């Protein structure tokens, strides 16, 4: 088989954990009207069809803001905006329904494709849409009557869940309906947050023009917590809006929100089926979890430390020894994968502890993950009442010195540890006093 073909096979193998993890989960996808008119929109729909075939429960929200603006302009109607909210009068709502209906039909048609030699070949997708969003008028705000611009009153969780249980893709539009038979123009962001929270979605995926959220220096932020997101001041209005929507969703109970690009052909699949994704993750909890290791982590730790054992940087640890010492280890886990580890061995009689096996996966070096684990184990040592920690190292002495360690001698080691000192390795001994 050609090299390129084997590369695809290996990639497909690597997606297996993600396929298994995502199957049966519920994702809400929000695409604005800008995404719907982008040349890459058909590719996104094809990828959505693929996700459906993999057993992922999908709710799609597609906006129509630029399409509405275009129709209003063509009709010679003036757009009235108050605090960023469109005022929808009786004349405007006709064009709102026209734009929203046209996009809904377009998406339904694209998801109905099944032509040979196309990404949709063989697909049989049921699309469900309807009056799943109950709405009421915003009313008069700051003396301005918003007329047929509304706010969400209720999301029909049972109806959406039933449609998802039947294997359908649920398609929602930025419209809501009232018991009096009125149609209201709603905020797409509000529908995304309320729907994801109501159906207890596992993910809310937001599509923007850029790859994700960029930092002060223009770098892509791979992840941030809700607290960090709320503290960001972004000059880009679209990014600020997406970040605010993601934060609201997380605070409403959605554990993870992801912001990706609607212009990137591979963004959706890359975000869901690779380790680092393509955009920015906003999580209600830390994306990279630090915790005490358990017996189930032994395989992952061995895989992490084996290359350094083979190169002589670390002493080789057998599986049996690791099993006996597993509670001394702390790991950093990213999406179920162990990407860093470190261990603390206390010597209570000498009031000190040894820090050992501080290892970070080569793919994740440069993010101060080793320092994070070092700091956590130092805090644990203080909690145990230890006065100092020490390390034995052959190649990373400078790094430890930068973290406040000072070079010492074998004689400073606890007697028990000194007796096990490997003269052949001739490791440097470094100590650090712990302050309260």
CSV table of C-alpha atoms in Angstrom, one decimal:
chain,number,residue,atom,x,y,z
A,1,UNK,CA,0.0,0.0,0.0
A,2,UNK,CA,1.3,3.5,-0.8
A,3,UNK,CA,2.8,5.5,2.1
A,4,UNK,CA,0.0,8.0,1.9
A,5,UNK,CA,-2.6,5.3,2.2
A,6,UNK,CA,-0.9,3.8,5.3
A,7,UNK,CA,-0.8,7.3,6.9
A,8,UNK,CA,-4.6,7.4,6.6
A,9,UNK,CA,-4.9,4.0,8.1
A,10,UNK,CA,-2.8,4.9,11.0
A,11,UNK,CA,-4.8,8.1,11.5
A,12,UNK,CA,-8.0,6.1,11.4
A,13,UNK,CA,-6.6,3.7,14.1
A,14,UNK,CA,-5.8,6.7,16.3
A,15,UNK,CA,-9.4,8.0,16.1
A,16,UNK,CA,-10.8,4.8,17.7
A,17,UNK,CA,-10.6,6.1,21.3
A,18,UNK,CA,-12.5,9.3,20.2
A,19,UNK,CA,-15.1,7.4,18.2
A,20,UNK,CA,-15.8,5.2,21.3
A,21,UNK,CA,-15.8,8.2,23.6
A,22,UNK,CA,-18.2,10.3,21.4
A,23,UNK,CA,-20.7,7.5,20.5
A,24,UNK,CA,-24.0,8.2,22.2
A,25,UNK,CA,-23.0,11.7,23.3
A,26,UNK,CA,-25.1,14.8,22.6
A,27,UNK,CA,-23.5,17.7,20.8
A,28,UNK,CA,-25.1,21.1,19.9
A,29,UNK,CA,-23.5,22.9,16.9
A,30,UNK,CA,-24.1,26.6,16.4
A,31,UNK,CA,-23.4,28.1,13.0
A,32,UNK,CA,-24.2,31.7,12.2
A,33,UNK,CA,-25.6,32.9,8.9
A,34,UNK,CA,-22.0,33.8,7.9
A,35,UNK,CA,-21.1,30.1,8.0
A,36,UNK,CA,-24.2,29.2,6.0
A,37,UNK,CA,-23.1,31.3,3.0
A,38,UNK,CA,-19.4,30.3,3.2
A,39,UNK,CA,-18.0,28.1,0.5
A,40,UNK,CA,-17.0,25.5,3.1
A,41,UNK,CA,-20.5,25.1,4.4
A,42,UNK,CA,-21.3,21.9,2.3
A,43,UNK,CA,-18.1,20.3,3.8
A,44,UNK,CA,-19.4,21.0,7.3
A,45,UNK,CA,-22.7,19.4,6.5
A,46,UNK,CA,-20.9,16.3,5.1
A,47,UNK,CA,-18.9,16.1,8.4
A,48,UNK,CA,-22.1,16.4,10.4
A,49,UNK,CA,-23.5,13.5,8.4
A,50,UNK,CA,-20.4,11.5,9.3
A,51,UNK,CA,-20.8,12.3,13.0
A,52,UNK,CA,-24.4,11.1,12.8
A,53,UNK,CA,-23.2,7.8,11.2
A,54,UNK,CA,-20.8,7.4,14.2
A,55,UNK,CA,-23.7,7.4,16.6
A,56,UNK,CA,-23.4,11.0,17.9
A,57,UNK,CA,-26.6,12.7,18.8
A,58,UNK,CA,-26.7,16.1,17.1
A,59,UNK,CA,-28.6,19.3,17.4
A,60,UNK,CA,-27.8,22.0,14.8
A,61,UNK,CA,-28.6,25.7,15.0
A,62,UNK,CA,-28.1,27.8,11.9
A,63,UNK,CA,-28.5,31.5,12.0
A,64,UNK,CA,-29.5,34.0,9.3
A,65,UNK,CA,-28.4,37.5,10.4
A,66,UNK,CA,-26.6,38.5,7.2
A,67,UNK,CA,-29.3,36.9,5.1
A,68,UNK,CA,-32.0,38.8,7.0
A,69,UNK,CA,-30.1,42.1,6.6
A,70,UNK,CA,-29.8,41.5,2.8
A,71,UNK,CA,-33.5,40.9,2.4
A,72,UNK,CA,-34.5,43.9,4.5
A,73,UNK,CA,-32.2,46.1,2.4
A,74,UNK,CA,-33.6,44.7,-0.9
A,75,UNK,CA,-37.1,45.4,0.4
A,76,UNK,CA,-36.1,49.0,1.3
A,77,UNK,CA,-36.8,48.5,5.0
A,78,UNK,CA,-34.6,50.3,7.6
A,79,UNK,CA,-32.9,48.1,10.1
A,80,UNK,CA,-33.3,49.3,13.7
A,81,UNK,CA,-30.8,48.0,16.2
A,82,UNK,CA,-30.9,48.7,20.0
A,83,UNK,CA,-28.0,47.6,22.1
A,84,UNK,CA,-27.0,45.1,19.5
A,85,UNK,CA,-30.5,43.6,19.3
A,86,UNK,CA,-32.5,43.9,16.1
A,87,UNK,CA,-36.0,45.4,16.4
A,88,UNK,CA,-38.4,43.2,14.5
A,89,UNK,CA,-41.6,44.8,13.4
A,90,UNK,CA,-44.5,43.3,11.5
A,91,UNK,CA,-43.0,44.2,8.1
A,92,UNK,CA,-39.5,42.8,9.0
A,93,UNK,CA,-40.7,39.5,10.4
A,94,UNK,CA,-41.9,38.5,6.9
A,95,UNK,CA,-38.3,38.7,5.6
A,96,UNK,CA,-36.9,37.1,8.8
A,97,UNK,CA,-39.1,34.0,8.2
A,98,UNK,CA,-38.2,34.0,4.5
A,99,UNK,CA,-34.4,34.0,5.3
A,100,UNK,CA,-34.7,31.5,8.1
A,101,UNK,CA,-36.9,29.2,6.1
A,102,UNK,CA,-34.6,29.3,3.1
A,103,UNK,CA,-31.6,28.3,5.1
A,104,UNK,CA,-33.5,25.5,6.9
A,105,UNK,CA,-34.6,24.1,3.6
A,106,UNK,CA,-31.1,24.3,2.3
A,107,UNK,CA,-29.7,22.4,5.2
A,108,UNK,CA,-32.4,19.7,5.1
A,109,UNK,CA,-31.7,19.3,1.4
A,110,UNK,CA,-28.0,18.9,1.9
A,111,UNK,CA,-28.6,16.3,4.7
A,112,UNK,CA,-30.9,14.4,2.3
A,113,UNK,CA,-28.2,13.9,-0.3
A,114,UNK,CA,-27.1,10.3,-1.1
A,115,UNK,CA,-25.5,10.6,-4.5
A,116,UNK,CA,-22.9,8.0,-5.5
A,117,UNK,CA,-19.3,9.3,-5.5
A,118,UNK,CA,-20.1,11.9,-2.9
A,119,UNK,CA,-19.4,12.1,0.9
A,120,UNK,CA,-23.1,11.5,1.5
A,121,UNK,CA,-23.3,8.3,-0.4
A,122,UNK,CA,-25.4,5.7,1.3
A,123,UNK,CA,-26.6,8.0,4.1
A,124,UNK,CA,-30.2,8.0,5.2
A,125,UNK,CA,-30.5,10.9,7.6
A,126,UNK,CA,-33.7,12.0,9.2
A,127,UNK,CA,-33.9,15.7,10.0
A,128,UNK,CA,-36.3,16.9,12.6
A,129,UNK,CA,-37.3,20.5,13.1
A,130,UNK,CA,-40.4,22.3,14.5
A,131,UNK,CA,-41.8,24.3,17.3
A,132,UNK,CA,-39.3,23.2,19.9
A,133,UNK,CA,-38.6,26.7,21.2
A,134,UNK,CA,-41.4,28.6,23.0
A,135,UNK,CA,-40.9,32.4,23.1
A,136,UNK,CA,-42.3,35.6,24.4
A,137,UNK,CA,-41.7,39.2,23.5
A,138,UNK,CA,-38.8,41.1,24.9
A,139,UNK,CA,-41.1,43.9,25.4
A,140,UNK,CA,-40.2,47.5,26.1
A,141,UNK,CA,-36.5,48.1,27.1
A,142,UNK,CA,-35.1,51.6,27.7
A,143,UNK,CA,-38.3,52.9,26.3
A,144,UNK,CA,-37.9,51.0,23.0
A,145,UNK,CA,-40.6,48.4,22.0
A,146,UNK,CA,-38.8,45.4,20.5
A,147,UNK,CA,-42.1,44.2,19.0
A,148,UNK,CA,-41.6,40.8,17.5
A,149,UNK,CA,-38.1,40.3,18.8
A,150,UNK,CA,-38.4,37.8,21.5
A,151,UNK,CA,-36.7,35.9,24.3
A,152,UNK,CA,-36.8,32.2,25.1
A,153,UNK,CA,-39.6,31.0,27.4
A,154,UNK,CA,-39.0,27.3,27.2
A,155,UNK,CA,-37.0,24.6,25.3
A,156,UNK,CA,-39.1,21.5,24.7
A,157,UNK,CA,-36.5,19.1,26.1
A,158,UNK,CA,-38.7,16.0,25.9
A,159,UNK,CA,-39.5,16.6,22.2
A,160,UNK,CA,-35.8,17.2,21.2
A,161,UNK,CA,-34.7,14.2,23.3
A,162,UNK,CA,-37.3,11.9,21.6
A,163,UNK,CA,-36.2,13.0,18.2
A,164,UNK,CA,-32.5,12.4,19.1
A,165,UNK,CA,-33.5,9.0,20.5
A,166,UNK,CA,-35.1,8.1,17.2
A,167,UNK,CA,-31.7,8.8,15.5
A,168,UNK,CA,-32.7,12.1,13.9
A,169,UNK,CA,-30.6,15.2,13.6
A,170,UNK,CA,-32.5,18.1,15.2
A,171,UNK,CA,-32.4,21.3,13.3
A,172,UNK,CA,-33.3,24.5,15.1
A,173,UNK,CA,-33.7,28.0,13.7
A,174,UNK,CA,-33.5,31.4,15.4
A,175,UNK,CA,-37.3,31.6,15.7
A,176,UNK,CA,-39.6,31.0,18.7
A,177,UNK,CA,-43.3,30.4,18.9
A,178,UNK,CA,-45.9,31.7,21.4
A,179,UNK,CA,-49.2,30.1,22.6
A,180,UNK,CA,-51.0,33.0,20.8
A,181,UNK,CA,-49.6,31.8,17.5
A,182,UNK,CA,-47.0,34.6,17.0
A,183,UNK,CA,-43.5,34.0,15.6
A,184,UNK,CA,-40.6,35.8,17.3
A,185,UNK,CA,-37.1,36.6,16.1
A,186,UNK,CA,-34.6,35.2,18.7
A,187,UNK,CA,-30.9,35.4,19.4
A,188,UNK,CA,-29.1,32.4,18.1
A,189,UNK,CA,-26.6,32.5,21.0
A,190,UNK,CA,-29.5,32.4,23.5
A,191,UNK,CA,-31.0,29.3,21.8
A,192,UNK,CA,-27.6,27.6,21.8
A,193,UNK,CA,-27.1,28.2,25.5
A,194,UNK,CA,-30.6,27.3,26.6
A,195,UNK,CA,-30.9,24.2,24.4
A,196,UNK,CA,-27.5,22.8,25.4
A,197,UNK,CA,-28.3,23.3,29.0
A,198,UNK,CA,-31.9,21.9,28.7
A,199,UNK,CA,-30.9,18.7,27.0
A,200,UNK,CA,-27.7,18.4,29.1
A,201,UNK,CA,-25.5,18.3,26.0
A,202,UNK,CA,-22.0,17.0,26.4
A,203,UNK,CA,-20.5,19.7,24.1
A,204,UNK,CA,-21.5,23.0,22.5
A,205,UNK,CA,-19.5,23.6,19.4
A,206,UNK,CA,-19.5,27.2,18.1
A,207,UNK,CA,-18.3,28.1,14.6
A,208,UNK,CA,-16.6,31.4,14.0
A,209,UNK,CA,-14.5,32.9,11.2
A,210,UNK,CA,-11.1,32.4,13.0
A,211,UNK,CA,-9.6,29.1,14.1
A,212,UNK,CA,-10.6,29.9,17.7
A,213,UNK,CA,-9.7,32.5,20.3
A,214,UNK,CA,-6.4,34.3,19.9
A,215,UNK,CA,-4.3,35.8,22.7
A,216,UNK,CA,-2.7,39.2,23.0
A,217,UNK,CA,0.1,38.2,20.6
A,218,UNK,CA,-2.1,36.6,18.0
A,219,UNK,CA,-1.4,33.1,19.1
A,220,UNK,CA,-4.3,30.5,19.2
A,221,UNK,CA,-5.4,29.7,22.7
A,222,UNK,CA,-5.9,26.0,22.8
A,223,UNK,CA,-7.9,26.0,26.1
A,224,UNK,CA,-9.0,28.2,28.9
A,225,UNK,CA,-11.3,27.9,31.9
A,226,UNK,CA,-14.5,29.8,32.3
A,227,UNK,CA,-12.8,32.1,34.8
A,228,UNK,CA,-10.0,32.9,32.4
A,229,UNK,CA,-12.5,33.5,29.6
A,230,UNK,CA,-14.5,35.9,31.6
A,231,UNK,CA,-11.4,37.9,32.3
A,232,UNK,CA,-10.3,38.3,28.7
A,233,UNK,CA,-10.7,41.6,26.9
A,234,UNK,CA,-10.9,40.9,23.2
A,235,UNK,CA,-10.8,43.5,20.5
A,236,UNK,CA,-12.5,41.2,18.0
A,237,UNK,CA,-16.3,41.5,18.4
A,238,UNK,CA,-17.0,38.1,17.0
A,239,UNK,CA,-14.5,36.3,19.2
A,240,UNK,CA,-15.8,38.2,22.3
A,241,UNK,CA,-19.3,37.1,21.5
A,242,UNK,CA,-18.4,33.5,21.0
A,243,UNK,CA,-16.4,33.5,24.2
A,244,UNK,CA,-19.3,35.0,26.1
A,245,UNK,CA,-21.7,32.4,24.7
A,246,UNK,CA,-19.3,29.6,25.6
A,247,UNK,CA,-18.9,30.9,29.2
A,248,UNK,CA,-22.6,31.3,29.6
A,249,UNK,CA,-23.1,27.7,28.5
A,250,UNK,CA,-20.5,26.3,30.9
A,251,UNK,CA,-22.1,28.3,33.7
A,252,UNK,CA,-25.4,26.7,32.7
A,253,UNK,CA,-24.1,23.2,33.1
A,254,UNK,CA,-22.4,22.4,29.8
A,255,UNK,CA,-19.1,20.9,30.7
A,256,UNK,CA,-17.2,21.8,27.5
A,257,UNK,CA,-17.6,24.3,24.7
A,258,UNK,CA,-15.4,24.4,21.6
A,259,UNK,CA,-14.8,27.3,19.2
A,260,UNK,CA,-13.6,26.4,15.8
A,261,UNK,CA,-13.6,27.9,12.3
A,262,UNK,CA,-16.3,27.5,9.7
A,263,UNK,CA,-13.8,28.3,7.0
A,264,UNK,CA,-11.4,25.4,7.7
A,265,UNK,CA,-12.5,22.3,5.8
A,266,UNK,CA,-11.1,19.9,8.5
A,267,UNK,CA,-11.8,21.9,11.6
A,268,UNK,CA,-14.8,19.9,13.0
A,269,UNK,CA,-13.2,16.5,12.6
A,270,UNK,CA,-9.8,17.7,13.7
A,271,UNK,CA,-11.4,19.2,16.9
A,272,UNK,CA,-13.2,16.0,17.8
A,273,UNK,CA,-10.7,13.2,16.6
A,274,UNK,CA,-7.2,14.5,17.4
A,275,UNK,CA,-5.5,15.1,20.7
A,276,UNK,CA,-5.1,18.9,20.4
A,277,UNK,CA,-8.0,19.7,18.2
A,278,UNK,CA,-8.2,22.7,15.9
A,279,UNK,CA,-9.7,25.5,17.9
A,280,UNK,CA,-10.2,26.7,21.5
A,281,UNK,CA,-11.8,24.7,24.3
A,282,UNK,CA,-13.6,26.5,27.1
A,283,UNK,CA,-14.2,24.1,30.0
A,284,UNK,CA,-16.1,24.5,33.2
A,285,UNK,CA,-13.4,22.4,34.8
A,286,UNK,CA,-9.7,22.2,33.9
A,287,UNK,CA,-9.1,20.5,30.6
A,288,UNK,CA,-5.9,18.9,31.9
A,289,UNK,CA,-6.8,17.2,35.1
A,290,UNK,CA,-4.1,16.5,37.8
A,291,UNK,CA,-4.8,13.7,40.1
A,292,UNK,CA,-3.2,10.9,42.2
A,293,UNK,CA,-2.5,7.9,40.0
A,294,UNK,CA,-4.4,4.6,40.3
A,295,UNK,CA,-3.6,1.0,39.3
A,296,UNK,CA,-5.4,1.6,36.0
A,297,UNK,CA,-2.8,4.2,35.1
A,298,UNK,CA,0.2,1.9,35.1
A,299,UNK,CA,0.1,1.2,31.4
A,300,UNK,CA,0.0,4.9,30.6
A,301,UNK,CA,2.8,5.7,33.0
A,302,UNK,CA,5.0,2.9,31.6
A,303,UNK,CA,4.4,4.2,28.1
A,304,UNK,CA,5.4,7.7,29.2
A,305,UNK,CA,8.6,6.8,31.0
A,306,UNK,CA,9.9,3.9,28.8
A,307,UNK,CA,11.7,6.1,26.2
A,308,UNK,CA,13.6,7.9,29.1
A,309,UNK,CA,14.5,4.5,30.7
A,310,UNK,CA,15.9,3.2,27.4
A,311,UNK,CA,18.0,6.4,27.0
A,312,UNK,CA,19.3,6.1,30.5
A,313,UNK,CA,17.8,9.3,31.8
A,314,UNK,CA,15.6,7.3,34.3
A,315,UNK,CA,16.2,4.1,36.1
A,316,UNK,CA,14.1,1.3,34.8
A,317,UNK,CA,11.0,0.5,36.8
A,318,UNK,CA,9.3,-2.9,36.5
A,319,UNK,CA,5.5,-3.1,36.3
A,320,UNK,CA,5.6,-4.9,39.7
A,321,UNK,CA,7.5,-2.1,41.3
A,322,UNK,CA,5.3,0.5,39.8
A,323,UNK,CA,2.2,-1.3,41.1
A,324,UNK,CA,3.6,-1.2,44.6
A,325,UNK,CA,4.5,2.5,44.3
A,326,UNK,CA,1.5,3.7,42.3
A,327,UNK,CA,0.0,5.9,45.1
A,328,UNK,CA,3.2,7.9,45.2
A,329,UNK,CA,2.6,9.1,41.6
A,330,UNK,CA,0.7,12.1,40.5
A,331,UNK,CA,-0.4,12.3,36.8
A,332,UNK,CA,-1.6,15.0,34.4
A,333,UNK,CA,-4.4,13.7,32.2
A,334,UNK,CA,-5.6,15.2,29.0
A,335,UNK,CA,-8.8,13.7,27.5
A,336,UNK,CA,-8.1,10.4,29.1
A,337,UNK,CA,-4.4,10.3,28.0
A,338,UNK,CA,-1.6,10.6,30.6
A,339,UNK,CA,0.7,13.4,29.4
A,340,UNK,CA,2.9,13.9,32.5
A,341,UNK,CA,3.8,12.2,35.7
A,342,UNK,CA,5.8,12.7,38.9
A,343,UNK,CA,6.3,10.9,42.2
A,344,UNK,CA,6.9,11.8,45.8
A,345,UNK,CA,8.6,9.3,48.2
A,346,UNK,CA,8.5,10.6,51.8
A,347,UNK,CA,11.3,9.8,54.3
A,348,UNK,CA,9.4,10.6,57.5
A,349,UNK,CA,12.2,10.0,59.9
A,350,UNK,CA,14.4,12.5,58.1
A,351,UNK,CA,11.6,15.0,57.5
A,352,UNK,CA,12.2,15.1,53.7
A,353,UNK,CA,10.9,13.5,50.5
A,354,UNK,CA,12.3,12.5,47.2
A,355,UNK,CA,10.8,13.8,44.0
A,356,UNK,CA,11.3,11.4,41.1
A,357,UNK,CA,10.2,10.4,37.6
A,358,UNK,CA,9.1,13.9,36.5
A,359,UNK,CA,8.3,13.2,32.9
A,360,UNK,CA,6.3,15.1,30.3
A,361,UNK,CA,5.2,13.6,26.9
A,362,UNK,CA,7.4,15.1,24.2
A,363,UNK,CA,4.3,16.4,22.3
A,364,UNK,CA,3.4,18.5,25.4
A,365,UNK,CA,6.7,19.9,26.5
A,366,UNK,CA,7.0,23.7,26.7
A,367,UNK,CA,3.7,24.2,28.6
A,368,UNK,CA,5.3,24.0,32.1
A,369,UNK,CA,3.4,20.8,32.9
A,370,UNK,CA,6.4,19.4,34.8
A,371,UNK,CA,6.6,22.6,36.9
A,372,UNK,CA,2.9,22.2,37.6
A,373,UNK,CA,3.4,18.7,39.0
A,374,UNK,CA,6.5,19.8,40.8
A,375,UNK,CA,4.6,22.5,42.6
A,376,UNK,CA,1.7,20.2,43.5
A,377,UNK,CA,4.0,17.6,45.0
A,378,UNK,CA,5.8,20.3,47.0
A,379,UNK,CA,2.5,21.3,48.4
A,380,UNK,CA,1.8,17.7,49.2
A,381,UNK,CA,5.1,17.4,50.9
A,382,UNK,CA,4.3,20.4,53.1
A,383,UNK,CA,0.9,18.9,53.9
A,384,UNK,CA,2.7,15.8,55.1
A,385,UNK,CA,4.9,17.9,57.4
A,386,UNK,CA,8.1,17.5,55.4
A,387,UNK,CA,10.8,20.2,55.7
A,388,UNK,CA,12.6,19.6,52.4
A,389,UNK,CA,12.5,17.7,49.1
A,390,UNK,CA,15.4,16.4,47.0
A,391,UNK,CA,16.0,15.0,43.6
A,392,UNK,CA,18.7,12.8,42.0
A,393,UNK,CA,19.3,13.7,38.4
A,394,UNK,CA,21.9,13.1,35.7
A,395,UNK,CA,20.8,15.6,33.0
A,396,UNK,CA,18.3,18.1,34.4
A,397,UNK,CA,20.1,19.7,37.3
A,398,UNK,CA,19.9,23.2,35.8
A,399,UNK,CA,16.1,23.0,35.5
A,400,UNK,CA,15.8,22.1,39.2
A,401,UNK,CA,18.2,24.8,40.2
A,402,UNK,CA,16.0,27.3,38.4
A,403,UNK,CA,13.1,26.0,40.6
A,404,UNK,CA,15.0,26.8,43.8
A,405,UNK,CA,16.9,23.6,44.4
A,406,UNK,CA,20.5,23.7,45.5
A,407,UNK,CA,23.3,21.2,44.8
A,408,UNK,CA,24.3,19.1,47.7
A,409,UNK,CA,26.2,15.8,48.4
A,410,UNK,CA,25.3,12.2,49.0
A,411,UNK,CA,25.9,12.7,52.7
A,412,UNK,CA,22.8,14.9,52.9
A,413,UNK,CA,20.6,12.0,51.7
A,414,UNK,CA,18.5,10.1,54.2
A,415,UNK,CA,20.4,7.0,55.3
A,416,UNK,CA,18.0,4.6,53.6
A,417,UNK,CA,18.3,6.5,50.3
A,418,UNK,CA,22.0,6.9,50.5
A,419,UNK,CA,22.4,3.1,50.8
A,420,UNK,CA,20.6,2.7,47.5
A,421,UNK,CA,22.6,5.4,45.7
A,422,UNK,CA,23.9,4.1,42.3
A,423,UNK,CA,27.6,5.0,42.0
A,424,UNK,CA,27.7,4.1,38.4
A,425,UNK,CA,25.0,6.7,37.5
A,426,UNK,CA,26.8,9.3,39.6
A,427,UNK,CA,23.6,11.4,39.9
A,428,UNK,CA,23.7,14.9,41.2
A,429,UNK,CA,21.9,15.5,44.5
A,430,UNK,CA,19.8,18.7,44.8
A,431,UNK,CA,17.8,19.8,47.9
A,432,UNK,CA,15.1,22.4,48.3
A,433,UNK,CA,13.9,23.7,51.7
A,434,UNK,CA,10.1,24.0,51.9
A,435,UNK,CA,8.7,27.2,53.3
A,436,UNK,CA,5.4,27.1,55.1
